[in-house]
Amino acid sequence: MATGFPTNQERGLPDSGGLSMLFDSGTGLLVMILFDNGYLTQLRTGSAGALAAELLAEKMPPTVAMVGAGLQARYQLEALLAVRDIGRVTVASRSAGAPKPSPRR
């Protein structure tokens, strides 16, 4: 499950939340709830973008253009760097103060 409340930033609260639930495959009973504050959703979405690039994009794009510089941009870029060698990243954001993606290599 995932939530998104952009106005929470004005309240000093996270703008996304999420949890994952694990059920016993034999009984269907709830085994665990992982409150990850949307982290797994971010990873899953970034991974899906990287998979699409791996399957559909040319193998040697020296430059990647990103539209948006929010939190999801970071996960998209991190996952993309796992499947492609990128020489340059260009980011377009409607907000000059938006957090810039800072991937870990």
PDB file of N, CA and C in Angstrom:
ATOM      1  N   MET A   1       0.848  -1.156   0.000  1.00  0.00           N
ATOM      2  CA  MET A   1       0.000   0.000   0.000  1.00  0.00           C
ATOM      3  C   MET A   1       0.898   1.225   0.000  1.00  0.00           C
ATOM      4  N   ALA A   2       0.472   2.233  -0.714  1.00  0.00           N
ATOM      5  CA  ALA A   2       1.252   3.463  -0.780  1.00  0.00           C
ATOM      6  C   ALA A   2       0.310   4.657  -0.758  1.00  0.00           C
ATOM      7  N   THR A   3       0.777   5.743  -0.153  1.00  0.00           N
ATOM      8  CA  THR A   3      -0.009   6.972  -0.118  1.00  0.00           C
ATOM      9  C   THR A   3       0.828   8.125  -0.636  1.00  0.00           C
ATOM     10  N   GLY A   4       0.169   9.176  -1.039  1.00  0.00           N
ATOM     11  CA  GLY A   4       0.855  10.378  -1.479  1.00  0.00           C
ATOM     12  C   GLY A   4       0.068  11.611  -1.062  1.00  0.00           C
ATOM     13  N   PHE A   5       0.666  12.444  -0.226  1.00  0.00           N
ATOM     14  CA  PHE A   5       0.039  13.664   0.247  1.00  0.00           C
ATOM     15  C   PHE A   5       1.048  14.806   0.130  1.00  0.00           C
ATOM     16  N   PRO A   6       1.149  15.428  -1.064  1.00  0.00           N
ATOM     17  CA  PRO A   6       2.156  16.468  -1.299  1.00  0.00           C
ATOM     18  C   PRO A   6       2.085  17.642  -0.312  1.00  0.00           C
ATOM     19  N   THR A   7       0.922  17.963   0.205  1.00  0.00           N
ATOM     20  CA  THR A   7       0.810  19.100   1.117  1.00  0.00           C
ATOM     21  C   THR A   7       1.366  18.788   2.511  1.00  0.00           C
ATOM     22  N   ASN A   8       1.706  17.535   2.767  1.00  0.00           N
ATOM     23  CA  ASN A   8       2.309  17.199   4.058  1.00  0.00           C
ATOM     24  C   ASN A   8       3.649  17.896   4.264  1.00  0.00           C
ATOM     25  N   GLN A   9       4.336  18.225   3.180  1.00  0.00           N
ATOM     26  CA  GLN A   9       5.618  18.928   3.306  1.00  0.00           C
ATOM     27  C   GLN A   9       5.438  20.237   4.061  1.00  0.00           C
ATOM     28  N   GLU A  10       4.324  20.909   3.844  1.00  0.00           N
ATOM     29  CA  GLU A  10       4.036  22.162   4.540  1.00  0.00           C
ATOM     30  C   GLU A  10       3.849  21.939   6.038  1.00  0.00           C
ATOM     31  N   ARG A  11       3.505  20.722   6.420  1.00  0.00           N
ATOM     32  CA  ARG A  11       3.295  20.373   7.826  1.00  0.00           C
ATOM     33  C   ARG A  11       4.539  19.750   8.462  1.00  0.00           C
ATOM     34  N   GLY A  12       5.607  19.638   7.670  1.00  0.00           N
ATOM     35  CA  GLY A  12       6.816  19.011   8.178  1.00  0.00           C
ATOM     36  C   GLY A  12       6.711  17.496   8.241  1.00  0.00           C
ATOM     37  N   LEU A  13       5.801  16.937   7.451  1.00  0.00           N
ATOM     38  CA  LEU A  13       5.585  15.489   7.435  1.00  0.00           C
ATOM     39  C   LEU A  13       6.003  14.908   6.091  1.00  0.00           C
ATOM     40  N   PRO A  14       6.306  13.621   6.036  1.00  0.00           N
ATOM     41  CA  PRO A  14       6.636  12.994   4.750  1.00  0.00           C
ATOM     42  C   PRO A  14       5.448  13.084   3.797  1.00  0.00           C
ATOM     43  N   ASP A  15       5.730  13.283   2.523  1.00  0.00           N
ATOM     44  CA  ASP A  15       4.629  13.391   1.562  1.00  0.00           C
ATOM     45  C   ASP A  15       4.190  12.044   1.000  1.00  0.00           C
ATOM     46  N   SER A  16       4.913  10.986   1.338  1.00  0.00           N
ATOM     47  CA  SER A  16       4.479   9.656   0.918  1.00  0.00           C
ATOM     48  C   SER A  16       4.656   8.685   2.072  1.00  0.00           C
ATOM     49  N   GLY A  17       3.865   7.661   2.028  1.00  0.00           N
ATOM     50  CA  GLY A  17       3.947   6.632   3.054  1.00  0.00           C
ATOM     51  C   GLY A  17       3.656   5.295   2.404  1.00  0.00           C
ATOM     52  N   GLY A  18       3.951   4.249   3.106  1.00  0.00           N
ATOM     53  CA  GLY A  18       3.636   2.951   2.539  1.00  0.00           C
ATOM     54  C   GLY A  18       3.951   1.828   3.498  1.00  0.00           C
ATOM     55  N   LEU A  19       3.350   0.720   3.203  1.00  0.00           N
ATOM     56  CA  LEU A  19       3.618  -0.477   3.974  1.00  0.00           C
ATOM     57  C   LEU A  19       3.444  -1.688   3.071  1.00  0.00           C
ATOM     58  N   SER A  20       4.132  -2.739   3.445  1.00  0.00           N
ATOM     59  CA  SER A  20       4.017  -4.016   2.746  1.00  0.00           C
ATOM     60  C   SER A  20       3.560  -5.045   3.762  1.00  0.00           C
ATOM     61  N   MET A  21       2.748  -5.978   3.300  1.00  0.00           N
ATOM     62  CA  MET A  21       2.243  -7.008   4.187  1.00  0.00           C
ATOM     63  C   MET A  21       2.655  -8.376   3.657  1.00  0.00           C
ATOM     64  N   LEU A  22       3.033  -9.251   4.555  1.00  0.00           N
ATOM     65  CA  LEU A  22       3.423 -10.611   4.205  1.00  0.00           C
ATOM     66  C   LEU A  22       2.405 -11.566   4.803  1.00  0.00           C
ATOM     67  N   PHE A  23       1.870 -12.446   3.965  1.00  0.00           N
ATOM     68  CA  PHE A  23       0.871 -13.413   4.407  1.00  0.00           C
ATOM     69  C   PHE A  23       1.432 -14.824   4.286  1.00  0.00           C
ATOM     70  N   ASP A  24       1.040 -15.685   5.188  1.00  0.00           N
ATOM     71  CA  ASP A  24       1.424 -17.089   5.133  1.00  0.00           C
ATOM     72  C   ASP A  24       0.768 -17.720   3.911  1.00  0.00           C
ATOM     73  N   SER A  25       1.567 -18.367   3.066  1.00  0.00           N
ATOM     74  CA  SER A  25       1.024 -18.932   1.824  1.00  0.00           C
ATOM     75  C   SER A  25       0.130 -20.145   2.078  1.00  0.00           C
ATOM     76  N   GLY A  26       0.251 -20.772   3.226  1.00  0.00           N
ATOM     77  CA  GLY A  26      -0.575 -21.940   3.530  1.00  0.00           C
ATOM     78  C   GLY A  26      -1.885 -21.598   4.206  1.00  0.00           C
ATOM     79  N   THR A  27      -1.856 -20.564   5.047  1.00  0.00           N
ATOM     80  CA  THR A  27      -3.051 -20.239   5.829  1.00  0.00           C
ATOM     81  C   THR A  27      -3.699 -18.922   5.452  1.00  0.00           C
ATOM     82  N   GLY A  28      -2.951 -18.059   4.791  1.00  0.00           N
ATOM     83  CA  GLY A  28      -3.464 -16.743   4.460  1.00  0.00           C
ATOM     84  C   GLY A  28      -3.423 -15.765   5.616  1.00  0.00           C
ATOM     85  N   LEU A  29      -2.865 -16.204   6.744  1.00  0.00           N
ATOM     86  CA  LEU A  29      -2.787 -15.322   7.907  1.00  0.00           C
ATOM     87  C   LEU A  29      -1.667 -14.302   7.743  1.00  0.00           C
ATOM     88  N   LEU A  30      -1.906 -13.125   8.277  1.00  0.00           N
ATOM     89  CA  LEU A  30      -0.909 -12.062   8.235  1.00  0.00           C
ATOM     90  C   LEU A  30       0.279 -12.437   9.111  1.00  0.00           C
ATOM     91  N   VAL A  31       1.474 -12.399   8.545  1.00  0.00           N
ATOM     92  CA  VAL A  31       2.692 -12.753   9.253  1.00  0.00           C
ATOM     93  C   VAL A  31       3.451 -11.508   9.686  1.00  0.00           C
ATOM     94  N   MET A  32       3.489 -10.500   8.814  1.00  0.00           N
ATOM     95  CA  MET A  32       4.315  -9.342   9.089  1.00  0.00           C
ATOM     96  C   MET A  32       3.779  -8.117   8.361  1.00  0.00           C
ATOM     97  N   ILE A  33       3.958  -6.967   8.980  1.00  0.00           N
ATOM     98  CA  ILE A  33       3.696  -5.679   8.334  1.00  0.00           C
ATOM     99  C   ILE A  33       5.005  -4.904   8.364  1.00  0.00           C
ATOM    100  N   LEU A  34       5.444  -4.465   7.208  1.00  0.00           N
ATOM    101  CA  LEU A  34       6.668  -3.679   7.108  1.00  0.00           C
ATOM    102  C   LEU A  34       6.272  -2.254   6.749  1.00  0.00           C
ATOM    103  N   PHE A  35       6.419  -1.356   7.691  1.00  0.00           N
ATOM    104  CA  PHE A  35       6.143   0.057   7.445  1.00  0.00           C
ATOM    105  C   PHE A  35       7.406   0.674   6.892  1.00  0.00           C
ATOM    106  N   ASP A  36       7.425   0.896   5.582  1.00  0.00           N
ATOM    107  CA  ASP A  36       8.649   1.358   4.933  1.00  0.00           C
ATOM    108  C   ASP A  36       8.563   2.798   4.448  1.00  0.00           C
ATOM    109  N   ASN A  37       7.472   3.479   4.752  1.00  0.00           N
ATOM    110  CA  ASN A  37       7.302   4.880   4.379  1.00  0.00           C
ATOM    111  C   ASN A  37       7.461   5.113   2.877  1.00  0.00           C
ATOM    112  N   GLY A  38       7.082   4.125   2.081  1.00  0.00           N
ATOM    113  CA  GLY A  38       7.116   4.259   0.630  1.00  0.00           C
ATOM    114  C   GLY A  38       8.412   3.831  -0.026  1.00  0.00           C
ATOM    115  N   TYR A  39       9.402   3.404   0.764  1.00  0.00           N
ATOM    116  CA  TYR A  39      10.712   3.053   0.218  1.00  0.00           C
ATOM    117  C   TYR A  39      10.622   1.923  -0.811  1.00  0.00           C
ATOM    118  N   LEU A  40       9.898   0.864  -0.501  1.00  0.00           N
ATOM    119  CA  LEU A  40       9.788  -0.254  -1.443  1.00  0.00           C
ATOM    120  C   LEU A  40       9.059   0.163  -2.718  1.00  0.00           C
ATOM    121  N   THR A  41       8.094   1.055  -2.579  1.00  0.00           N
ATOM    122  CA  THR A  41       7.395   1.573  -3.761  1.00  0.00           C
ATOM    123  C   THR A  41       8.362   2.351  -4.645  1.00  0.00           C
ATOM    124  N   GLN A  42       9.215   3.169  -4.033  1.00  0.00           N
ATOM    125  CA  GLN A  42      10.201   3.930  -4.794  1.00  0.00           C
ATOM    126  C   GLN A  42      11.160   2.986  -5.521  1.00  0.00           C
ATOM    127  N   LEU A  43      11.640   1.964  -4.810  1.00  0.00           N
ATOM    128  CA  LEU A  43      12.546   0.988  -5.438  1.00  0.00           C
ATOM    129  C   LEU A  43      11.873   0.249  -6.579  1.00  0.00           C
ATOM    130  N   ARG A  44      10.646  -0.183  -6.352  1.00  0.00           N
ATOM    131  CA  ARG A  44       9.920  -0.935  -7.378  1.00  0.00           C
ATOM    132  C   ARG A  44       9.691  -0.082  -8.625  1.00  0.00           C
ATOM    133  N   THR A  45       9.301   1.166  -8.446  1.00  0.00           N
ATOM    134  CA  THR A  45       9.047   2.045  -9.582  1.00  0.00           C
ATOM    135  C   THR A  45      10.346   2.352 -10.329  1.00  0.00           C
ATOM    136  N   GLY A  46      11.416   2.626  -9.591  1.00  0.00           N
ATOM    137  CA  GLY A  46      12.711   2.860 -10.229  1.00  0.00           C
ATOM    138  C   GLY A  46      13.184   1.641 -11.003  1.00  0.00           C
ATOM    139  N   SER A  47      12.993   0.469 -10.417  1.00  0.00           N
ATOM    140  CA  SER A  47      13.403  -0.776 -11.080  1.00  0.00           C
ATOM    141  C   SER A  47      12.616  -1.018 -12.355  1.00  0.00           C
ATOM    142  N   ALA A  48      11.336  -0.698 -12.333  1.00  0.00           N
ATOM    143  CA  ALA A  48      10.510  -0.872 -13.537  1.00  0.00           C
ATOM    144  C   ALA A  48      10.998   0.047 -14.661  1.00  0.00           C
ATOM    145  N   GLY A  49      11.390   1.277 -14.318  1.00  0.00           N
ATOM    146  CA  GLY A  49      11.927   2.193 -15.322  1.00  0.00           C
ATOM    147  C   GLY A  49      13.232   1.687 -15.905  1.00  0.00           C
ATOM    148  N   ALA A  50      14.099   1.131 -15.044  1.00  0.00           N
ATOM    149  CA  ALA A  50      15.373   0.579 -15.519  1.00  0.00           C
ATOM    150  C   ALA A  50      15.149  -0.637 -16.407  1.00  0.00           C
ATOM    151  N   LEU A  51      14.190  -1.468 -16.051  1.00  0.00           N
ATOM    152  CA  LEU A  51      13.875  -2.639 -16.873  1.00  0.00           C
ATOM    153  C   LEU A  51      13.380  -2.208 -18.247  1.00  0.00           C
ATOM    154  N   ALA A  52      12.529  -1.186 -18.282  1.00  0.00           N
ATOM    155  CA  ALA A  52      12.039  -0.673 -19.559  1.00  0.00           C
ATOM    156  C   ALA A  52      13.195  -0.144 -20.409  1.00  0.00           C
ATOM    157  N   ALA A  53      14.121   0.573 -19.783  1.00  0.00           N
ATOM    158  CA  ALA A  53      15.280   1.090 -20.512  1.00  0.00           C
ATOM    159  C   ALA A  53      16.140  -0.051 -21.029  1.00  0.00           C
ATOM    160  N   GLU A  54      16.336  -1.063 -20.201  1.00  0.00           N
ATOM    161  CA  GLU A  54      17.154  -2.212 -20.608  1.00  0.00           C
ATOM    162  C   GLU A  54      16.545  -2.921 -21.818  1.00  0.00           C
ATOM    163  N   LEU A  55      15.233  -3.039 -21.839  1.00  0.00           N
ATOM    164  CA  LEU A  55      14.566  -3.773 -22.910  1.00  0.00           C
ATOM    165  C   LEU A  55      14.273  -2.926 -24.146  1.00  0.00           C
ATOM    166  N   LEU A  56      14.073  -1.629 -23.970  1.00  0.00           N
ATOM    167  CA  LEU A  56      13.569  -0.811 -25.076  1.00  0.00           C
ATOM    168  C   LEU A  56      14.515   0.267 -25.594  1.00  0.00           C
ATOM    169  N   ALA A  57      15.446   0.739 -24.777  1.00  0.00           N
ATOM    170  CA  ALA A  57      16.302   1.856 -25.188  1.00  0.00           C
ATOM    171  C   ALA A  57      17.566   1.357 -25.878  1.00  0.00           C
ATOM    172  N   GLU A  58      18.162   2.232 -26.668  1.00  0.00           N
ATOM    173  CA  GLU A  58      19.435   1.908 -27.300  1.00  0.00           C
ATOM    174  C   GLU A  58      20.478   1.651 -26.220  1.00  0.00           C
ATOM    175  N   LYS A  59      21.469   0.849 -26.546  1.00  0.00           N
ATOM    176  CA  LYS A  59      22.457   0.434 -25.553  1.00  0.00           C
ATOM    177  C   LYS A  59      23.413   1.543 -25.134  1.00  0.00           C
ATOM    178  N   MET A  60      23.642   2.538 -25.941  1.00  0.00           N
ATOM    179  CA  MET A  60      24.647   3.550 -25.624  1.00  0.00           C
ATOM    180  C   MET A  60      24.079   4.972 -25.559  1.00  0.00           C
ATOM    181  N   PRO A  61      23.133   5.255 -24.693  1.00  0.00           N
ATOM    182  CA  PRO A  61      22.713   6.659 -24.599  1.00  0.00           C
ATOM    183  C   PRO A  61      23.704   7.427 -23.722  1.00  0.00           C
ATOM    184  N   PRO A  62      24.514   8.316 -24.312  1.00  0.00           N
ATOM    185  CA  PRO A  62      25.494   9.036 -23.490  1.00  0.00           C
ATOM    186  C   PRO A  62      24.846  10.042 -22.542  1.00  0.00           C
ATOM    187  N   THR A  63      23.636  10.518 -22.892  1.00  0.00           N
ATOM    188  CA  THR A  63      22.951  11.512 -22.075  1.00  0.00           C
ATOM    189  C   THR A  63      21.543  11.039 -21.773  1.00  0.00           C
ATOM    190  N   VAL A  64      21.129  11.239 -20.542  1.00  0.00           N
ATOM    191  CA  VAL A  64      19.768  10.918 -20.131  1.00  0.00           C
ATOM    192  C   VAL A  64      19.099  12.212 -19.707  1.00  0.00           C
ATOM    193  N   ALA A  65      17.874  12.426 -20.139  1.00  0.00           N
ATOM    194  CA  ALA A  65      17.104  13.596 -19.727  1.00  0.00           C
ATOM    195  C   ALA A  65      16.035  13.137 -18.749  1.00  0.00           C
ATOM    196  N   MET A  66      15.968  13.839 -17.629  1.00  0.00           N
ATOM    197  CA  MET A  66      14.960  13.524 -16.618  1.00  0.00           C
ATOM    198  C   MET A  66      14.035  14.715 -16.467  1.00  0.00           C
ATOM    199  N   VAL A  67      12.744  14.449 -16.486  1.00  0.00           N
ATOM    200  CA  VAL A  67      11.756  15.488 -16.260  1.00  0.00           C
ATOM    201  C   VAL A  67      11.272  15.319 -14.828  1.00  0.00           C
ATOM    202  N   GLY A  68      11.643  16.265 -13.993  1.00  0.00           N
ATOM    203  CA  GLY A  68      11.320  16.190 -12.576  1.00  0.00           C
ATOM    204  C   GLY A  68      12.560  15.868 -11.769  1.00  0.00           C
ATOM    205  N   ALA A  69      12.654  16.476 -10.593  1.00  0.00           N
ATOM    206  CA  ALA A  69      13.831  16.275  -9.753  1.00  0.00           C
ATOM    207  C   ALA A  69      13.441  15.884  -8.338  1.00  0.00           C
ATOM    208  N   GLY A  70      12.258  15.308  -8.198  1.00  0.00           N
ATOM    209  CA  GLY A  70      11.812  14.892  -6.878  1.00  0.00           C
ATOM    210  C   GLY A  70      12.448  13.584  -6.444  1.00  0.00           C
ATOM    211  N   LEU A  71      11.927  13.038  -5.384  1.00  0.00           N
ATOM    212  CA  LEU A  71      12.473  11.817  -4.803  1.00  0.00           C
ATOM    213  C   LEU A  71      12.482  10.662  -5.794  1.00  0.00           C
ATOM    214  N   GLN A  72      11.435  10.516  -6.581  1.00  0.00           N
ATOM    215  CA  GLN A  72      11.378   9.407  -7.526  1.00  0.00           C
ATOM    216  C   GLN A  72      12.492   9.498  -8.564  1.00  0.00           C
ATOM    217  N   ALA A  73      12.914  10.703  -8.897  1.00  0.00           N
ATOM    218  CA  ALA A  73      14.005  10.870  -9.864  1.00  0.00           C
ATOM    219  C   ALA A  73      15.265  10.169  -9.375  1.00  0.00           C
ATOM    220  N   ARG A  74      15.525  10.253  -8.088  1.00  0.00           N
ATOM    221  CA  ARG A  74      16.719   9.606  -7.525  1.00  0.00           C
ATOM    222  C   ARG A  74      16.676   8.098  -7.746  1.00  0.00           C
ATOM    223  N   TYR A  75      15.550   7.485  -7.443  1.00  0.00           N
ATOM    224  CA  TYR A  75      15.444   6.034  -7.588  1.00  0.00           C
ATOM    225  C   TYR A  75      15.453   5.600  -9.047  1.00  0.00           C
ATOM    226  N   GLN A  76      14.848   6.402  -9.917  1.00  0.00           N
ATOM    227  CA  GLN A  76      14.880   6.104 -11.345  1.00  0.00           C
ATOM    228  C   GLN A  76      16.328   6.129 -11.850  1.00  0.00           C
ATOM    229  N   LEU A  77      17.065   7.160 -11.446  1.00  0.00           N
ATOM    230  CA  LEU A  77      18.446   7.293 -11.909  1.00  0.00           C
ATOM    231  C   LEU A  77      19.342   6.200 -11.326  1.00  0.00           C
ATOM    232  N   GLU A  78      19.184   5.906 -10.049  1.00  0.00           N
ATOM    233  CA  GLU A  78      19.987   4.839  -9.436  1.00  0.00           C
ATOM    234  C   GLU A  78      19.780   3.511 -10.156  1.00  0.00           C
ATOM    235  N   ALA A  79      18.541   3.180 -10.429  1.00  0.00           N
ATOM    236  CA  ALA A  79      18.241   1.919 -11.105  1.00  0.00           C
ATOM    237  C   ALA A  79      18.749   1.935 -12.546  1.00  0.00           C
ATOM    238  N   LEU A  80      18.613   3.068 -13.220  1.00  0.00           N
ATOM    239  CA  LEU A  80      19.095   3.176 -14.600  1.00  0.00           C
ATOM    240  C   LEU A  80      20.610   2.991 -14.664  1.00  0.00           C
ATOM    241  N   LEU A  81      21.325   3.552 -13.682  1.00  0.00           N
ATOM    242  CA  LEU A  81      22.780   3.395 -13.656  1.00  0.00           C
ATOM    243  C   LEU A  81      23.210   1.945 -13.422  1.00  0.00           C
ATOM    244  N   ALA A  82      22.313   1.131 -12.909  1.00  0.00           N
ATOM    245  CA  ALA A  82      22.623  -0.288 -12.709  1.00  0.00           C
ATOM    246  C   ALA A  82      22.595  -1.061 -14.025  1.00  0.00           C
ATOM    247  N   VAL A  83      21.904  -0.523 -15.041  1.00  0.00           N
ATOM    248  CA  VAL A  83      21.799  -1.242 -16.316  1.00  0.00           C
ATOM    249  C   VAL A  83      22.432  -0.492 -17.486  1.00  0.00           C
ATOM    250  N   ARG A  84      22.832   0.748 -17.282  1.00  0.00           N
ATOM    251  CA  ARG A  84      23.414   1.546 -18.360  1.00  0.00           C
ATOM    252  C   ARG A  84      24.603   2.360 -17.850  1.00  0.00           C
ATOM    253  N   ASP A  85      25.556   2.592 -18.734  1.00  0.00           N
ATOM    254  CA  ASP A  85      26.671   3.490 -18.451  1.00  0.00           C
ATOM    255  C   ASP A  85      26.273   4.862 -18.980  1.00  0.00           C
ATOM    256  N   ILE A  86      25.995   5.792 -18.098  1.00  0.00           N
ATOM    257  CA  ILE A  86      25.498   7.111 -18.484  1.00  0.00           C
ATOM    258  C   ILE A  86      26.625   8.127 -18.323  1.00  0.00           C
ATOM    259  N   GLY A  87      26.839   8.917 -19.362  1.00  0.00           N
ATOM    260  CA  GLY A  87      27.881   9.932 -19.311  1.00  0.00           C
ATOM    261  C   GLY A  87      27.402  11.257 -18.741  1.00  0.00           C
ATOM    262  N   ARG A  88      26.126  11.580 -18.985  1.00  0.00           N
ATOM    263  CA  ARG A  88      25.611  12.887 -18.562  1.00  0.00           C
ATOM    264  C   ARG A  88      24.117  12.774 -18.272  1.00  0.00           C
ATOM    265  N   VAL A  89      23.680  13.495 -17.251  1.00  0.00           N
ATOM    266  CA  VAL A  89      22.258  13.535 -16.903  1.00  0.00           C
ATOM    267  C   VAL A  89      21.806  14.987 -16.935  1.00  0.00           C
ATOM    268  N   THR A  90      20.752  15.265 -17.675  1.00  0.00           N
ATOM    269  CA  THR A  90      20.144  16.589 -17.722  1.00  0.00           C
ATOM    270  C   THR A  90      18.805  16.502 -17.013  1.00  0.00           C
ATOM    271  N   VAL A  91      18.578  17.415 -16.065  1.00  0.00           N
ATOM    272  CA  VAL A  91      17.350  17.385 -15.271  1.00  0.00           C
ATOM    273  C   VAL A  91      16.568  18.666 -15.500  1.00  0.00           C
ATOM    274  N   ALA A  92      15.274  18.526 -15.789  1.00  0.00           N
ATOM    275  CA  ALA A  92      14.377  19.672 -15.904  1.00  0.00           C
ATOM    276  C   ALA A  92      13.374  19.576 -14.763  1.00  0.00           C
ATOM    277  N   SER A  93      13.248  20.681 -14.018  1.00  0.00           N
ATOM    278  CA  SER A  93      12.336  20.694 -12.879  1.00  0.00           C
ATOM    279  C   SER A  93      11.576  22.004 -12.868  1.00  0.00           C
ATOM    280  N   ARG A  94      10.312  21.947 -12.518  1.00  0.00           N
ATOM    281  CA  ARG A  94       9.525  23.188 -12.457  1.00  0.00           C
ATOM    282  C   ARG A  94       9.851  23.998 -11.215  1.00  0.00           C
ATOM    283  N   SER A  95      10.574  23.395 -10.282  1.00  0.00           N
ATOM    284  CA  SER A  95      10.945  24.085  -9.052  1.00  0.00           C
ATOM    285  C   SER A  95      12.463  24.110  -8.921  1.00  0.00           C
ATOM    286  N   ALA A  96      13.040  25.305  -8.886  1.00  0.00           N
ATOM    287  CA  ALA A  96      14.497  25.421  -8.796  1.00  0.00           C
ATOM    288  C   ALA A  96      15.024  24.841  -7.491  1.00  0.00           C
ATOM    289  N   GLY A  97      14.203  24.828  -6.452  1.00  0.00           N
ATOM    290  CA  GLY A  97      14.638  24.327  -5.154  1.00  0.00           C
ATOM    291  C   GLY A  97      14.399  22.842  -4.952  1.00  0.00           C
ATOM    292  N   ALA A  98      13.938  22.147  -5.976  1.00  0.00           N
ATOM    293  CA  ALA A  98      13.648  20.716  -5.827  1.00  0.00           C
ATOM    294  C   ALA A  98      14.925  19.940  -5.555  1.00  0.00           C
ATOM    295  N   PRO A  99      14.828  18.891  -4.736  1.00  0.00           N
ATOM    296  CA  PRO A  99      16.027  18.089  -4.470  1.00  0.00           C
ATOM    297  C   PRO A  99      16.517  17.437  -5.755  1.00  0.00           C
ATOM    298  N   LYS A 100      17.800  17.494  -5.976  1.00  0.00           N
ATOM    299  CA  LYS A 100      18.392  16.897  -7.166  1.00  0.00           C
ATOM    300  C   LYS A 100      18.718  15.438  -6.884  1.00  0.00           C
ATOM    301  N   PRO A 101      18.566  14.581  -7.899  1.00  0.00           N
ATOM    302  CA  PRO A 101      18.904  13.180  -7.671  1.00  0.00           C
ATOM    303  C   PRO A 101      20.386  13.020  -7.380  1.00  0.00           C
ATOM    304  N   SER A 102      20.699  12.228  -6.380  1.00  0.00           N
ATOM    305  CA  SER A 102      22.102  11.994  -6.031  1.00  0.00           C
ATOM    306  C   SER A 102      22.328  10.484  -5.919  1.00  0.00           C
ATOM    307  N   PRO A 103      22.530   9.826  -7.043  1.00  0.00           N
ATOM    308  CA  PRO A 103      22.635   8.368  -7.031  1.00  0.00           C
ATOM    309  C   PRO A 103      23.906   7.885  -6.352  1.00  0.00           C
ATOM    310  N   ARG A 104      23.785   6.718  -5.747  1.00  0.00           N
ATOM    311  CA  ARG A 104      24.947   6.044  -5.180  1.00  0.00           C
ATOM    312  C   ARG A 104      25.454   5.090  -6.237  1.00  0.00           C
ATOM    313  N   ARG A 105      26.739   5.023  -6.424  1.00  0.00           N
ATOM    314  CA  ARG A 105      27.312   4.101  -7.406  1.00  0.00           C
ATOM    315  C   ARG A 105      28.039   3.000  -6.716  1.00  0.00           C
TER     316      ARG A 105
END
